Short mmCIF file of C-alpha atoms and ligand atoms in Angstrom, two decimals:
data_model
loop_
_atom_site.label_atom_id
_atom_site.label_comp_id
_atom_site.label_asym_id
_atom_site.label_seq_id
_atom_site.Cartn_x
_atom_site.Cartn_y
_atom_site.Cartn_z
CA UNK J 1 -233.38 23.65 -20.08
CA UNK J 2 -231.08 26.27 -18.60
CA UNK J 3 -231.48 28.22 -21.83
CA UNK J 4 -235.24 28.33 -21.30
CA UNK J 5 -234.74 29.64 -17.78
CA UNK J 6 -232.35 32.27 -19.10
CA UNK J 7 -234.90 33.15 -21.81
CA UNK J 8 -237.67 33.69 -19.23
CA UNK J 9 -235.31 35.86 -17.15
CA UNK J 10 -234.61 38.01 -20.19
CA UNK J 11 -238.32 38.21 -21.00
CA UNK J 12 -238.99 39.48 -17.48
CA UNK J 13 -236.24 42.09 -17.73
CA UNK J 14 -237.53 43.25 -21.12
CA UNK J 15 -241.10 43.37 -19.83
CA UNK J 16 -240.06 45.48 -16.84
CA UNK J 17 -238.16 47.81 -19.13
CA UNK J 18 -240.84 48.24 -21.76
CA UNK J 19 -244.29 47.74 -20.32
CA UNK J 20 -244.45 48.31 -16.62
CA UNK J 21 -245.24 52.04 -16.55
CA UNK J 22 -247.99 51.71 -13.93
CA UNK J 23 -248.68 49.46 -10.98
CA UNK J 24 -251.64 47.93 -12.81
CA UNK J 25 -249.50 47.05 -15.87
CA UNK J 26 -246.75 45.69 -13.58
CA UNK J 27 -249.30 43.48 -11.86
CA UNK J 28 -250.46 42.07 -15.20
CA UNK J 29 -246.83 41.39 -16.20
CA UNK J 30 -246.17 39.66 -12.88
CA UNK J 31 -249.19 37.42 -13.45
CA UNK J 32 -247.78 36.29 -16.80
CA UNK J 33 -244.81 34.75 -14.98
CA UNK J 34 -245.78 34.13 -11.38
CA UNK J 35 -249.48 33.27 -11.44
CA UNK J 36 -249.71 29.92 -9.64
CA UNK J 37 -251.90 28.37 -12.37
CA UNK J 38 -251.12 30.10 -15.64
CA UNK J 39 -247.70 31.76 -15.01
CA UNK J 40 -244.78 30.69 -17.19
CA UNK J 41 -242.62 29.72 -14.18
CA UNK J 42 -245.41 27.57 -12.74
CA UNK J 43 -245.76 25.85 -16.11
CA UNK J 44 -242.08 24.83 -15.93
CA UNK J 45 -242.77 23.00 -12.65
CA UNK J 46 -245.32 20.85 -14.45
CA UNK J 47 -242.58 19.66 -16.81
CA UNK J 48 -240.64 18.05 -13.89
CA UNK J 49 -242.28 14.71 -14.65
CA UNK J 50 -240.64 14.53 -18.06
CA UNK J 51 -237.15 15.24 -16.69
CA UNK J 52 -234.74 12.42 -16.00
CA UNK J 53 -234.85 11.55 -12.27
CA UNK J 54 -231.18 12.36 -11.70
CA UNK J 55 -231.64 15.87 -13.15
CA UNK J 56 -234.89 16.65 -11.36
CA UNK J 57 -233.38 17.98 -8.10
CA UNK J 58 -231.12 20.40 -9.97
CA UNK J 59 -233.98 21.47 -12.30
CA UNK J 60 -236.29 22.10 -9.36
CA UNK J 61 -233.62 24.16 -7.57
CA UNK J 62 -233.07 26.30 -10.67
CA UNK J 63 -236.78 26.94 -11.09
CA UNK J 64 -237.10 27.94 -7.42
CA UNK J 65 -234.17 30.30 -7.76
CA UNK J 66 -235.75 31.83 -10.88
CA UNK J 67 -239.03 32.19 -9.05
CA UNK J 68 -237.37 33.94 -6.10
CA UNK J 69 -235.42 36.16 -8.46
CA UNK J 70 -238.61 37.11 -10.35
CA UNK J 71 -240.48 37.81 -7.12
CA UNK J 72 -237.64 40.03 -6.02
CA UNK J 73 -237.64 41.97 -9.35
CA UNK J 74 -241.40 42.47 -9.28
CA UNK J 75 -241.47 43.67 -5.69
CA UNK J 76 -238.61 46.11 -6.44
CA UNK J 77 -240.58 47.31 -9.46
CA UNK J 78 -243.72 47.71 -7.36
CA UNK J 79 -241.82 49.72 -4.74
CA UNK J 80 -240.40 51.96 -7.46
CA UNK J 81 -243.81 52.56 -9.05
CA UNK J 82 -245.41 53.18 -5.67
CA UNK J 83 -242.79 55.83 -4.88
CA UNK J 84 -243.30 57.43 -8.33
CA UNK J 85 -247.08 57.54 -7.86
CA UNK J 86 -246.66 59.14 -4.44
CA UNK J 87 -244.30 61.73 -5.87
CA UNK J 88 -246.81 62.58 -8.60
CA UNK J 89 -249.55 62.97 -6.01
CA UNK J 90 -247.39 65.20 -3.82
CA UNK J 91 -246.63 67.28 -6.88
CA UNK J 92 -250.30 67.69 -7.88
CA UNK J 93 -251.55 68.29 -4.33
CA UNK J 94 -248.80 70.68 -3.36
CA UNK J 95 -250.08 73.63 -1.34
CA UNK J 96 -248.35 76.95 -1.42
CA UNK J 97 -249.01 78.28 2.06
CA UNK J 98 -247.84 81.74 1.01
CA UNK J 99 -250.68 82.08 -1.55
CA UNK J 100 -253.51 84.43 -0.48
CA UNK J 101 -256.53 82.41 0.69
CA UNK J 102 -259.44 82.02 -1.72
CA UNK J 103 -262.31 84.25 -0.65
CA UNK J 104 -265.36 82.28 0.48
CA UNK J 105 -268.35 84.27 -0.79
CA UNK J 106 -271.46 84.05 1.35
CA UNK J 107 -274.83 85.12 0.05
CA UNK J 108 -277.59 86.87 1.94
CA UNK J 109 -281.34 87.01 1.66
CA UNK J 110 -282.86 89.24 -1.01
CA UNK J 111 -283.88 92.67 0.42
CA UNK J 112 -287.55 91.93 -0.27
CA UNK J 113 -287.28 88.61 1.59
CA UNK J 114 -285.50 90.39 4.45
CA UNK J 115 -288.30 92.97 4.60
CA UNK J 116 -290.99 90.30 4.34
CA UNK J 117 -289.41 88.40 7.27
CA UNK J 118 -289.13 91.56 9.37
CA UNK J 119 -292.80 92.38 8.74
CA UNK J 120 -293.85 88.84 9.61
CA UNK J 121 -291.81 89.05 12.85
CA UNK J 122 -293.49 92.32 13.84
CA UNK J 123 -297.05 91.12 13.18
CA UNK J 124 -296.49 87.58 14.49
CA UNK J 125 -295.54 89.33 17.75
CA UNK J 126 -299.05 90.84 17.75
CA UNK J 127 -300.65 87.42 17.29
CA UNK J 128 -301.18 87.34 13.50
CA UNK J 129 -301.15 83.98 11.68
CA UNK J 130 -299.83 83.56 8.12
CA UNK J 131 -302.17 82.73 5.24
CA UNK J 132 -300.62 82.02 1.81
CA UNK J 133 -303.10 82.62 -1.01
CA UNK J 134 -302.81 81.76 -4.70
CA UNK J 135 -301.42 84.03 -7.42
CA UNK J 136 -304.13 83.05 -9.92
CA UNK J 137 -307.55 84.16 -8.75
CA UNK J 138 -310.95 84.42 -10.29
CA UNK J 139 -312.77 87.67 -10.81
CA UNK J 140 -315.07 87.01 -7.82
CA UNK J 141 -312.29 86.84 -5.18
CA UNK J 142 -310.13 89.62 -6.60
CA UNK J 143 -312.98 92.08 -7.26
CA UNK J 144 -316.65 91.15 -6.91
CA UNK J 145 -316.60 89.79 -3.34
CA UNK J 146 -314.47 92.81 -2.42
CA UNK J 147 -317.44 95.03 -3.32
CA UNK J 148 -316.08 95.83 -6.80
CA UNK J 149 -318.63 94.45 -9.29
CA UNK J 150 -318.00 94.36 -13.06
CA UNK J 151 -319.09 97.92 -13.85
CA UNK J 152 -317.49 99.48 -10.75
CA UNK J 153 -315.17 102.41 -11.61
CA UNK J 154 -312.70 101.31 -8.88
CA UNK J 155 -311.61 98.47 -11.16
CA UNK J 156 -309.70 101.09 -13.16
CA UNK J 157 -307.52 101.75 -10.09
CA UNK J 158 -305.70 98.48 -10.82
CA UNK J 159 -304.81 97.51 -14.39
CA UNK J 160 -305.35 93.78 -14.49
CA UNK J 161 -303.64 90.92 -16.34
CA UNK J 162 -306.51 88.65 -17.40
CA UNK J 163 -305.76 84.99 -18.20
CA UNK J 164 -309.32 84.36 -19.42
CA UNK J 165 -312.63 86.19 -18.96
CA UNK J 166 -312.89 84.58 -15.53
CA UNK J 167 -309.31 84.07 -14.32
CA UNK J 168 -306.63 86.69 -13.66
CA UNK J 169 -303.31 87.28 -11.90
CA UNK J 170 -304.36 88.74 -8.56
CA UNK J 171 -303.87 92.48 -8.39
CA UNK J 172 -303.96 92.62 -4.60
CA UNK J 173 -303.47 90.29 -1.65
CA UNK J 174 -306.90 91.52 -0.50
CA UNK J 175 -308.29 88.56 -2.51
CA UNK J 176 -307.00 86.41 0.38
CA UNK J 177 -309.34 88.22 2.81
CA UNK J 178 -312.36 86.58 1.17
CA UNK J 179 -310.87 83.04 1.22
CA UNK J 180 -310.05 83.43 4.91
CA UNK J 181 -313.44 84.87 5.92
CA UNK J 182 -315.25 82.15 3.96
CA UNK J 183 -313.36 79.37 5.71
CA UNK J 184 -312.87 80.76 9.22
CA UNK J 185 -315.24 82.13 11.86
CA UNK J 186 -314.20 85.29 13.79
CA UNK J 187 -312.04 86.04 15.69
CA UNK J 188 -309.71 86.26 12.68
CA UNK J 189 -306.20 87.74 12.69
CA UNK J 190 -304.23 86.89 9.58
CA UNK J 191 -301.32 88.17 7.55
CA UNK J 192 -301.20 87.25 3.84
CA UNK J 193 -297.90 88.02 2.10
CA UNK J 194 -297.39 87.31 -1.61
CA UNK J 195 -296.79 88.37 -5.20
CA UNK J 196 -299.31 90.56 -6.99
CA UNK J 197 -299.46 91.74 -10.59
CA UNK J 198 -300.57 94.92 -12.35
CA UNK J 199 -299.97 96.50 -15.71
CA UNK J 200 -297.90 99.20 -14.04
CA UNK J 201 -294.32 100.22 -14.79
CA UNK J 202 -292.21 103.19 -13.67
CA UNK J 203 -289.50 103.99 -11.10
CA UNK J 204 -291.75 103.20 -8.13
CA UNK J 205 -294.17 100.73 -9.78
CA UNK J 206 -293.39 97.27 -11.07
CA UNK J 207 -295.70 94.85 -12.98
CA UNK J 208 -294.93 92.21 -10.33
CA UNK J 209 -294.49 93.28 -6.74
CA UNK J 210 -295.12 92.08 -3.20
CA UNK J 211 -297.88 93.00 -0.81
CA UNK J 212 -298.71 91.95 2.70
CA UNK J 213 -302.36 91.94 3.65
CA UNK J 214 -303.47 92.18 7.26
CA UNK J 215 -307.00 91.32 8.36
CA UNK J 216 -308.53 91.38 11.83
CA UNK J 217 -312.21 90.53 12.37
CA UNK J 218 -313.65 90.47 15.87
CA UNK J 219 -316.19 92.25 18.06
CA UNK J 220 -315.69 96.04 18.42
CA UNK J 221 -312.73 96.47 16.06
CA UNK J 222 -312.17 100.18 15.34
CA UNK J 223 -309.85 102.52 13.45
CA UNK J 224 -307.97 103.05 16.76
CA UNK J 225 -306.93 99.35 16.70
CA UNK J 226 -305.67 99.85 13.15
CA UNK J 227 -303.66 102.97 14.06
CA UNK J 228 -302.21 101.25 17.15
CA UNK J 229 -301.01 98.23 15.15
CA UNK J 230 -299.55 100.34 12.35
CA UNK J 231 -297.71 102.54 14.87
CA UNK J 232 -296.04 99.44 16.33
CA UNK J 233 -295.15 98.30 12.80
CA UNK J 234 -293.51 101.58 11.70
CA UNK J 235 -291.61 101.99 14.99
CA UNK J 236 -290.15 98.49 14.68
CA UNK J 237 -289.20 98.91 11.00
CA UNK J 238 -288.18 102.59 10.80
CA UNK J 239 -287.21 103.48 14.37
CA UNK J 240 -288.78 104.42 17.71
CA UNK J 241 -289.46 108.08 16.83
CA UNK J 242 -291.55 107.23 13.78
CA UNK J 243 -295.32 107.68 13.80
CA UNK J 244 -298.25 107.36 11.38
CA UNK J 245 -300.90 109.67 9.96
CA UNK J 246 -304.20 108.48 8.49
CA UNK J 247 -305.60 110.38 5.48
CA UNK J 248 -309.07 109.79 4.07
CA UNK J 249 -308.99 107.68 0.93
CA UNK J 250 -311.18 105.28 -1.02
CA UNK J 251 -311.18 101.49 -1.44
CA UNK J 252 -314.47 99.73 -2.26
CA UNK J 253 -313.79 97.02 0.33
CA UNK J 254 -313.18 99.35 3.32
CA UNK J 255 -315.40 102.05 4.80
CA UNK J 256 -313.91 104.35 5.98
CA UNK J 257 -310.73 103.93 3.94
CA UNK J 258 -307.41 105.54 4.71
CA UNK J 259 -304.05 106.13 3.14
CA UNK J 260 -301.36 105.66 5.80
CA UNK J 261 -298.38 108.03 5.84
CA UNK J 262 -295.33 107.51 8.00
CA UNK J 263 -293.39 110.44 9.48
CA UNK J 264 -290.17 110.83 7.49
CA UNK J 265 -287.51 108.80 9.27
CA UNK J 266 -284.78 110.52 7.21
CA UNK J 267 -285.43 114.11 8.36
CA UNK J 268 -287.66 113.47 11.38
CA UNK J 269 -290.55 115.35 9.74
CA UNK J 270 -288.71 118.60 8.87
CA UNK J 271 -288.90 117.99 5.12
CA UNK J 272 -286.21 116.50 2.87
CA UNK J 273 -285.65 114.96 -0.58
CA UNK J 274 -287.04 111.57 0.49
CA UNK J 275 -290.38 112.98 1.72
CA UNK J 276 -290.43 115.65 -1.01
CA UNK J 277 -290.41 118.37 1.64
CA UNK J 278 -293.70 117.25 3.25
CA UNK J 279 -292.32 115.44 6.30
CA UNK J 280 -294.52 112.43 5.48
CA UNK J 281 -294.13 109.35 3.26
CA UNK J 282 -297.12 107.48 1.84
CA UNK J 283 -296.80 103.81 2.77
CA UNK J 284 -299.98 101.78 2.49
CA UNK J 285 -303.75 101.55 2.14
CA UNK J 286 -306.05 100.44 4.94
CA UNK J 287 -309.49 100.82 6.48
CA UNK J 288 -312.40 99.29 8.32
CA UNK J 289 -313.74 96.27 6.42
CA UNK J 290 -316.86 97.29 4.47
CA UNK J 291 -319.99 95.68 5.97
CA UNK J 292 -320.92 94.45 2.48
CA UNK J 293 -317.66 92.43 2.33
CA UNK J 294 -318.35 90.83 5.72
CA UNK J 295 -321.89 89.96 4.58
CA UNK J 296 -320.54 88.53 1.26
CA UNK J 297 -318.55 86.08 3.39
CA UNK J 298 -321.47 85.18 5.69
CA UNK J 299 -320.21 87.17 8.70
CA UNK J 300 -322.80 89.09 10.72
CA UNK J 301 -321.77 92.74 10.29
CA UNK J 302 -323.91 93.81 13.26
CA UNK J 303 -321.98 91.55 15.61
CA UNK J 304 -318.51 91.79 14.08
CA UNK J 305 -316.33 94.46 12.56
CA UNK J 306 -312.91 94.25 10.95
CA UNK J 307 -309.83 96.17 9.95
CA UNK J 308 -307.62 95.53 6.94
CA UNK J 309 -304.40 96.90 5.55
CA UNK J 310 -302.27 96.23 2.45
CA UNK J 311 -298.57 97.01 2.76
CA UNK J 312 -296.35 97.24 -0.32
CA UNK J 313 -293.34 95.14 0.77
CA UNK J 314 -291.09 96.44 -2.03
CA UNK J 315 -292.04 100.04 -1.24
CA UNK J 316 -291.37 99.53 2.49
CA UNK J 317 -287.95 98.06 1.61
CA UNK J 318 -287.15 100.91 -0.82
CA UNK J 319 -287.78 103.52 1.87
CA UNK J 320 -285.84 101.60 4.50
CA UNK J 321 -282.78 100.93 2.37
CA UNK J 322 -282.79 104.19 0.37
CA UNK J 323 -283.52 102.60 -3.02
CA UNK J 324 -284.90 105.13 -5.50
CA UNK J 325 -285.84 102.78 -8.35
CA UNK J 326 -287.87 99.60 -7.85
CA UNK J 327 -286.05 97.97 -10.80
CA UNK J 328 -282.88 97.81 -8.68
CA UNK J 329 -284.67 95.22 -6.56
CA UNK J 330 -285.32 92.94 -9.53
CA UNK J 331 -282.16 93.26 -11.63
CA UNK J 332 -280.11 90.84 -9.48
CA UNK J 333 -277.14 93.23 -9.47
CA UNK J 334 -274.87 91.81 -6.78
CA UNK J 335 -273.35 95.26 -6.10
CA UNK J 336 -276.80 96.40 -4.93
CA UNK J 337 -277.85 93.19 -3.19
CA UNK J 338 -274.58 92.88 -1.21
CA UNK J 339 -275.13 96.28 0.39
CA UNK J 340 -278.35 95.24 2.09
CA UNK J 341 -277.91 92.77 4.90
CA UNK J 342 -280.26 93.34 7.78
CA UNK J 343 -280.46 89.73 8.99
C1 FA5 V 1 -304.31 98.04 -2.53
O1 FA5 V 1 -303.77 97.21 -3.25
C2 FA5 V 1 -305.30 97.61 -1.47
N1 FA5 V 1 -305.64 96.23 -1.68
C3 FA5 V 1 -304.72 97.85 -0.10
C4 FA5 V 1 -305.70 97.71 0.98
C5 FA5 V 1 -305.79 96.51 1.68
C6 FA5 V 1 -306.57 98.79 1.30
C7 FA5 V 1 -306.75 96.38 2.68
C8 FA5 V 1 -307.50 98.63 2.29
C9 FA5 V 1 -307.59 97.46 2.98
P1 FA5 V 1 -302.94 100.05 -3.41
O2 FA5 V 1 -303.27 99.88 -4.81
O3 FA5 V 1 -302.79 101.42 -2.90
O4 FA5 V 1 -303.97 99.32 -2.47
O5 FA5 V 1 -301.58 99.23 -3.09
C10 FA5 V 1 -301.07 99.08 -1.78
C11 FA5 V 1 -299.55 99.32 -1.77
O6 FA5 V 1 -298.92 98.48 -2.72
C12 FA5 V 1 -299.16 100.74 -2.18
O7 FA5 V 1 -299.22 101.61 -1.07
C13 FA5 V 1 -297.76 100.53 -2.64
O8 FA5 V 1 -296.88 100.47 -1.52
C14 FA5 V 1 -297.80 99.15 -3.27
N2 FA5 V 1 -297.93 99.19 -4.73
C15 FA5 V 1 -299.02 99.43 -5.48
N3 FA5 V 1 -298.77 99.30 -6.79
C16 FA5 V 1 -297.46 98.97 -6.88
C17 FA5 V 1 -296.59 98.65 -7.97
N4 FA5 V 1 -297.01 98.62 -9.23
N5 FA5 V 1 -295.29 98.37 -7.69
C18 FA5 V 1 -294.85 98.36 -6.41
N6 FA5 V 1 -295.63 98.60 -5.33
C19 FA5 V 1 -296.92 98.92 -5.55
#
């Protein structure tokens, strides 16, 4: 019997030597010998019955000693493995406090989004509400209801992407004017920012760009109201000394129509490269809402009048941040985008 005990001892020593590389493997090995039901040492206890009574006490003592010895070995092993695991962790998580810190990059809003937000802030301060229209429009809302029927030459002013004979990508946020006037009774004071699309492509024109439409319909709205609002807008965006100039223009949906220039904020009006020596920069189109458009939307043009303007958001941003090619706004070049942070 003592040989069997010695054999188990040896087995344990071999097992510890060969297999117990991790705490999980050591646990499995321990179970093989010390599990109360299936362990080899426990099994020996069950054999007590078959031992001669006079040898039983000695046999039991030897088994208990073996059990204590095994428990001791396994807890030493566990301690050793625990220490090794900890060492490995320390090694892998070691921090060199002399290393330069990793730079945490923070992003910022896209210049067009920054400009859009600034414009919304300015006009929200004057009581405008936001209306978000859809990018796909039908011919009626983008042209016909805006006093531009099928054969109207003004359609050539905007090269259109047609999706079908009826549907198109809106060429102007002015399409939103009609939706608003159809669904709301005056007084109306809305701002409609969004993407618009035209078959247009050069340094200052992009096939997709952003506009912000403003529409006010109420009693006794005049061109003076328009000029007053636009003066507030340019002063807030380009500085207190900036002013506007209205030049006669043509849009089928406004009468009279104006092109709005802003005094050059770079040279103060003296003439420079930015304003091409004129002292003025062309910024947006605007006018008094054509009576025909009001009538198309069921608004009494004798009782009410309206003003409307369409600001190019990209163009406003280009002037403000000194960007000379609209493509720079859409190429996602971080060197450009990082320079513009007006938040
Ligand atoms: C219009 O789109 C009119 N709907 C504006 C308007 C609204 C007039 C309400 C009267 C009443 P226009 O085509 O000029 O007008 O465009 C307005 C602005 O959008 C321009 O001043 C310019 O800043 C910008 N813009 C026009 N085409 C492009 C383009 N391809 N890329 C970038 N910006 C553009």
